[in-house]
XYZ file of N, CA and C in Angstrom:
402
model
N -107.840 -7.604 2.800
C -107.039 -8.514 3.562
C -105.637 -8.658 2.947
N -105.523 -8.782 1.619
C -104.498 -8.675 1.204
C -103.340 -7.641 1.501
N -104.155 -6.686 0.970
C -103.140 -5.536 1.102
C -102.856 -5.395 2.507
N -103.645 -6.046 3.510
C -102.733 -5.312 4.551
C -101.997 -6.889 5.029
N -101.705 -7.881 4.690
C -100.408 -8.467 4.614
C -99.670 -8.269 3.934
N -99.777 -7.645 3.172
C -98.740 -6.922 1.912
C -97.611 -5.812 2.887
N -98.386 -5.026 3.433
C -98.169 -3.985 4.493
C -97.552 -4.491 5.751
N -97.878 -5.658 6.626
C -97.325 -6.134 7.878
C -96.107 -6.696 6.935
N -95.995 -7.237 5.754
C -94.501 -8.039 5.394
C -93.445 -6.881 5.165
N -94.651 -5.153 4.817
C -93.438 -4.904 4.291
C -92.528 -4.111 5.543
N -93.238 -4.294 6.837
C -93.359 -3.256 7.745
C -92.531 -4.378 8.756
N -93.009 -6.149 8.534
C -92.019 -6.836 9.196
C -90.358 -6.920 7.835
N -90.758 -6.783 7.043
C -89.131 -6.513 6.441
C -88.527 -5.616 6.904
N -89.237 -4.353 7.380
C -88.458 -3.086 7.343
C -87.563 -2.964 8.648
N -88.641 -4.026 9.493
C -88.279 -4.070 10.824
C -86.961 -5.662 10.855
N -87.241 -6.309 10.096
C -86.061 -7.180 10.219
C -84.710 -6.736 9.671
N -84.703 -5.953 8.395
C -84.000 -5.128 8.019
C -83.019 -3.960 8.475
N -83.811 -3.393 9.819
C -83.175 -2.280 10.739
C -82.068 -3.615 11.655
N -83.057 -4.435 11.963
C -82.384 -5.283 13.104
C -81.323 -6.030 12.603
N -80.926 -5.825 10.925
C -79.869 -6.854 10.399
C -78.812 -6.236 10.383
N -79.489 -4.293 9.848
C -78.346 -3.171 9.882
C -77.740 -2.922 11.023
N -78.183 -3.075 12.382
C -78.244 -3.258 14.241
C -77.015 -3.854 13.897
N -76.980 -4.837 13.531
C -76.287 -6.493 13.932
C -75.395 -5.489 13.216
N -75.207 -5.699 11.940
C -74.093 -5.380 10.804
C -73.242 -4.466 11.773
N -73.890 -3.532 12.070
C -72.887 -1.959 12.578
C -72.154 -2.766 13.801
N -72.718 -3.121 14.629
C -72.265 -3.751 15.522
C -71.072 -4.472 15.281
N -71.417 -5.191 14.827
C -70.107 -6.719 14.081
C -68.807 -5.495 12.732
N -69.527 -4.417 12.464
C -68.135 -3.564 11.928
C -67.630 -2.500 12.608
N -68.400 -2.417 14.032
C -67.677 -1.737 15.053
C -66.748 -2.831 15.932
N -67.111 -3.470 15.892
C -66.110 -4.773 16.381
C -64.968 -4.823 15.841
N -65.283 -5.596 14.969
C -64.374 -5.641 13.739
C -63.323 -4.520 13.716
N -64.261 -3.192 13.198
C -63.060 -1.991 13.768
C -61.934 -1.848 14.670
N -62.515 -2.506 15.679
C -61.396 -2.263 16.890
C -60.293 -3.265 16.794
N -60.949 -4.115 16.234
C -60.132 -5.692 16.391
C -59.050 -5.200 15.016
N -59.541 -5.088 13.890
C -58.330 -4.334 12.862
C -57.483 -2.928 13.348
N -58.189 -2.358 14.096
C -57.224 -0.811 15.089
C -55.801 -1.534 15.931
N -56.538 -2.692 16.693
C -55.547 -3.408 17.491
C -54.291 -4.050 16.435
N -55.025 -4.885 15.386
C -53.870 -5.299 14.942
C -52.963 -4.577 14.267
N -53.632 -3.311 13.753
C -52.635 -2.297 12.965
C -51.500 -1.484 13.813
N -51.957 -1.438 14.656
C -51.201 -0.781 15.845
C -50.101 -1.454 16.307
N -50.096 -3.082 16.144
C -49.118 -4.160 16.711
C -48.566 -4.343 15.620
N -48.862 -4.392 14.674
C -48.271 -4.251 13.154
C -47.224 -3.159 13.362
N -48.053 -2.021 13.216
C -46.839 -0.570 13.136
C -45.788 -1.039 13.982
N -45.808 -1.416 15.054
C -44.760 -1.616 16.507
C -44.050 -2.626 15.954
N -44.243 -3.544 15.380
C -43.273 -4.988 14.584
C -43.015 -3.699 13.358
N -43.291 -3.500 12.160
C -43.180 -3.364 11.204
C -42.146 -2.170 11.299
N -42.350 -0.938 12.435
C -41.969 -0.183 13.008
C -40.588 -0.321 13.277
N -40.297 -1.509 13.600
C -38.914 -2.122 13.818
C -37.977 -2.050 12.471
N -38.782 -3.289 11.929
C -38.047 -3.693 9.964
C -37.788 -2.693 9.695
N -39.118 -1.421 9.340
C -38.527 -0.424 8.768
C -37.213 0.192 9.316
N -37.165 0.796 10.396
C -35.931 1.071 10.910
C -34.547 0.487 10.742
N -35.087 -1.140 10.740
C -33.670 -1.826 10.346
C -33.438 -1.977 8.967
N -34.247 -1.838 8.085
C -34.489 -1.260 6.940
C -33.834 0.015 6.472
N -34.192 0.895 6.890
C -33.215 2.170 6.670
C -31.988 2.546 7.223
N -31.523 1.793 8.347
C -29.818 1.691 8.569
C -29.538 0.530 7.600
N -29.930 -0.739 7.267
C -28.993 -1.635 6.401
C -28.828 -0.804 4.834
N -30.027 0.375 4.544
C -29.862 0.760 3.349
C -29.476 1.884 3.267
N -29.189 2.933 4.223
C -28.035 3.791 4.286
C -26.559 2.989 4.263
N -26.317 1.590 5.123
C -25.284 1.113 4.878
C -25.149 0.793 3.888
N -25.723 -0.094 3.114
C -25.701 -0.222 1.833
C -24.712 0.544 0.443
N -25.762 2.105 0.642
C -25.534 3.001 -0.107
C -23.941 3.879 0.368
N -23.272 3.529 1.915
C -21.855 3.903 2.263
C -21.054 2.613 0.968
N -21.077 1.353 1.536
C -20.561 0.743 0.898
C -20.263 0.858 -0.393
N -21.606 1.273 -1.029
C -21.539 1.136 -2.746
C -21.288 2.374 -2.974
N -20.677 3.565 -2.454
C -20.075 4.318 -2.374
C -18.590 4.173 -2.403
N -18.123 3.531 -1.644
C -16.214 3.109 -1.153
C -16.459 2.227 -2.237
N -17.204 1.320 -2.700
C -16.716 0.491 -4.096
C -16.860 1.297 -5.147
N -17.274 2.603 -5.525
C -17.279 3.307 -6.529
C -16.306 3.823 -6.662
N -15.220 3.975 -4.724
C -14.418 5.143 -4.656
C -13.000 4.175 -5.526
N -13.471 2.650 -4.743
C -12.489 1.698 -5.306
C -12.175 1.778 -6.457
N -13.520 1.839 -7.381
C -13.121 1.530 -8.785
C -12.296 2.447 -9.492
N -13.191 3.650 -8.645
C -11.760 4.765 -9.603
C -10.746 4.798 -9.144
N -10.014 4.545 -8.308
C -8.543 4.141 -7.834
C -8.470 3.268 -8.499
N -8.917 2.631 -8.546
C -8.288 1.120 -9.206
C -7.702 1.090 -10.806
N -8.877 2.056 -11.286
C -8.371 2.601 -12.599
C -7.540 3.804 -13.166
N -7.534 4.702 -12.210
C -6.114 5.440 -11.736
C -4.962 5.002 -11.964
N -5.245 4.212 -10.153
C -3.542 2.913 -10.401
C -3.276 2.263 -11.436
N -3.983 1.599 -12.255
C -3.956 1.199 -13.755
C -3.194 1.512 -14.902
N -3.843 3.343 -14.887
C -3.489 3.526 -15.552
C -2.440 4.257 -15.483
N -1.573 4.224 -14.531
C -0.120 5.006 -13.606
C 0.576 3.816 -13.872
N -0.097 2.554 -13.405
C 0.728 1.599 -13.793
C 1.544 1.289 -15.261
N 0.676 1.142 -16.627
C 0.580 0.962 -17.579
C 1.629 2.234 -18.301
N 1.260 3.494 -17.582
C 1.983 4.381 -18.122
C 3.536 4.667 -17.484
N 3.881 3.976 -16.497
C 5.304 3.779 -15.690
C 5.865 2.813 -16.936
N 4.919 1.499 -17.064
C 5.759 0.286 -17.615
C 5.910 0.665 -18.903
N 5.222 1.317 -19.747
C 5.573 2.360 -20.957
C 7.171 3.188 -20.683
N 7.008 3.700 -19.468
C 8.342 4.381 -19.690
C 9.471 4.194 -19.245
N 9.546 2.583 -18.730
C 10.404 2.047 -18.018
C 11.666 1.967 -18.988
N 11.546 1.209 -20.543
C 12.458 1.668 -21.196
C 13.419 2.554 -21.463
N 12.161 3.600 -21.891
C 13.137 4.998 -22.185
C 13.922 5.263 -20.821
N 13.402 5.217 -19.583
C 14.439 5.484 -18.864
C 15.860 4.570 -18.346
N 15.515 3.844 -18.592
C 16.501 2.445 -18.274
C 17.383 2.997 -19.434
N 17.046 3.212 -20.750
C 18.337 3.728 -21.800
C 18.881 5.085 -21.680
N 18.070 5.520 -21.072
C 18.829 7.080 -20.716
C 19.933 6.829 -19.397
N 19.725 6.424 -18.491
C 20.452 5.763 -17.277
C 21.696 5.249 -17.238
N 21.184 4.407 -18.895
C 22.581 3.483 -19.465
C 23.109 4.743 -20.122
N 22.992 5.333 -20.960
C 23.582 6.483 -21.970
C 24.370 6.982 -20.510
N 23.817 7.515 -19.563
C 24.481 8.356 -18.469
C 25.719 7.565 -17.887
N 25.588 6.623 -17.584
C 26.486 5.385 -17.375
C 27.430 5.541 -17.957
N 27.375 4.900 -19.135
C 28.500 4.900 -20.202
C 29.200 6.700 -20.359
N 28.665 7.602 -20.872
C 28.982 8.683 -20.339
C 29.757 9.158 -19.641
N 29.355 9.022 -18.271
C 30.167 8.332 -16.829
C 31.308 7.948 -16.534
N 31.159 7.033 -17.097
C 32.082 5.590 -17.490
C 33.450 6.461 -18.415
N 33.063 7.228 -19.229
C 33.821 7.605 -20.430
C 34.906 8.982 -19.732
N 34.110 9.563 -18.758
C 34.249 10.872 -18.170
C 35.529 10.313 -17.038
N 34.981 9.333 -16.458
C 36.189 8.905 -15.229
C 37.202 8.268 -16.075
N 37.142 8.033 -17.492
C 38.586 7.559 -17.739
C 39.159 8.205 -18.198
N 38.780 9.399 -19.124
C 39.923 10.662 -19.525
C 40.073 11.332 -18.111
N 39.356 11.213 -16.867
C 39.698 12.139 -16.275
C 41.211 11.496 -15.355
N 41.110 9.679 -15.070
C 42.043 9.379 -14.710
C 42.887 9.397 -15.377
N 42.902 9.333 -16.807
C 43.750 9.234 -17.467
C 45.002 10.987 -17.309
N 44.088 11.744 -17.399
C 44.417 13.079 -17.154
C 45.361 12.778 -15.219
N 44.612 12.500 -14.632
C 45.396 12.314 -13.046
C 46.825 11.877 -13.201
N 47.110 10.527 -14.094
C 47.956 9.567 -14.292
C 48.882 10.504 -14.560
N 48.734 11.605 -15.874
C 49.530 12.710 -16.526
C 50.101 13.085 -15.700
N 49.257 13.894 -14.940
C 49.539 14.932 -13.649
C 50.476 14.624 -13.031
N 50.166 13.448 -12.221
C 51.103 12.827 -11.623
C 52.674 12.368 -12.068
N 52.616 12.175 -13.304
C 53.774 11.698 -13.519
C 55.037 13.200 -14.247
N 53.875 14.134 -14.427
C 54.094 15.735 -14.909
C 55.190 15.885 -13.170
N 54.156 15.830 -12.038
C 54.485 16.355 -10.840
C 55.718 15.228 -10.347
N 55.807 14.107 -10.656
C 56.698 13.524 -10.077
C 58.169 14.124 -11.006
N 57.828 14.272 -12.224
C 59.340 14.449 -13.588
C 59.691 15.984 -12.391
N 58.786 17.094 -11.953
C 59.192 18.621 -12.400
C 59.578 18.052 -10.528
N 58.989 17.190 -9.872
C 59.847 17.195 -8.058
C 61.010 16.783 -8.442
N 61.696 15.723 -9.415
C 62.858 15.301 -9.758
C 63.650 16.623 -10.099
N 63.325 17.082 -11.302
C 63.671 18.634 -11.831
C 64.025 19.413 -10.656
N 63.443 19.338 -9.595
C 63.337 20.674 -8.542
C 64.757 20.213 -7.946
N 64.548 18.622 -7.392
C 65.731 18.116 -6.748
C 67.213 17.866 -7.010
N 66.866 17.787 -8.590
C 68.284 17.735 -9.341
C 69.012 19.398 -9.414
N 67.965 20.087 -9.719
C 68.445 22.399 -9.235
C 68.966 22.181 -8.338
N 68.441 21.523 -6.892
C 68.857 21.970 -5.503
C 70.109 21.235 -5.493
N 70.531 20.062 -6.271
C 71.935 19.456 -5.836
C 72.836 19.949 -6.372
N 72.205 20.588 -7.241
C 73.086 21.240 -8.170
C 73.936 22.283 -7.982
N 73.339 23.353 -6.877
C 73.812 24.471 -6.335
C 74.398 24.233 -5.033
């Protein structure tokens, strides 16, 4: 007697057991579809971000590009700058040297005109005093 309730429990386990695995598959074929659906509405939202995702970070990477391009201009101009105001001196005294120079050149040369002139006015006198003469 025993053993064969031993046998109907193990034969009603085996059988409640199939009917729990029944249920289970069932409820993770469900389930399945119901996570298929939401992954799918996911991709279609998420689908989006990403996209706007990869134009804001191609933009991104333009930008931080033109600020890289900035910086080296910036330190270019810098250093064009720095090296002008370095030589602003020396040329400002060469300018002046030319000046004065200049300066020195137009007065022997008027001075020389003044000559001339007064050479050309003595030898027109000279010419005019021959002609009255004869």
């Amino acid at each position: 007697w025993y053993q064969r309730r031993v046998r109907e429990a193990v034969v009603s386990t085996q059988s409640t057991g199939e009917k729990t695995l029944d249920v289970n598959r069932q409820l993770m074929t469900k389930e399945a579809k119901q996570a298929a659906k939401i992954e799918k509405k996911l991709k279609v939202t998420l689908g989006g971000y990403q996209a706007k995702s990869l134009a804001l970070t191609k933009q991104l990477d333009e930008i931080n590009e033109q600020l890289d391009q900035v910086d080296i201009e910036n330190y270019t101009y810098s250093r064009l700058r720095k090296t002008e105001q370095d030589i602003i001196p020396y040329r400002v005294s060469r300018l002046q040297d030319h000046v004065q120079r200049q300066a020195e050149r137009e007065k022997v040369l008027q001075e020389r005109f003044k000559s001339l002139l007064h050479q050309q006015r003595d030898l027109t006198l000279e010419i005019a005093r021959m002609d009255a003469s004869r």
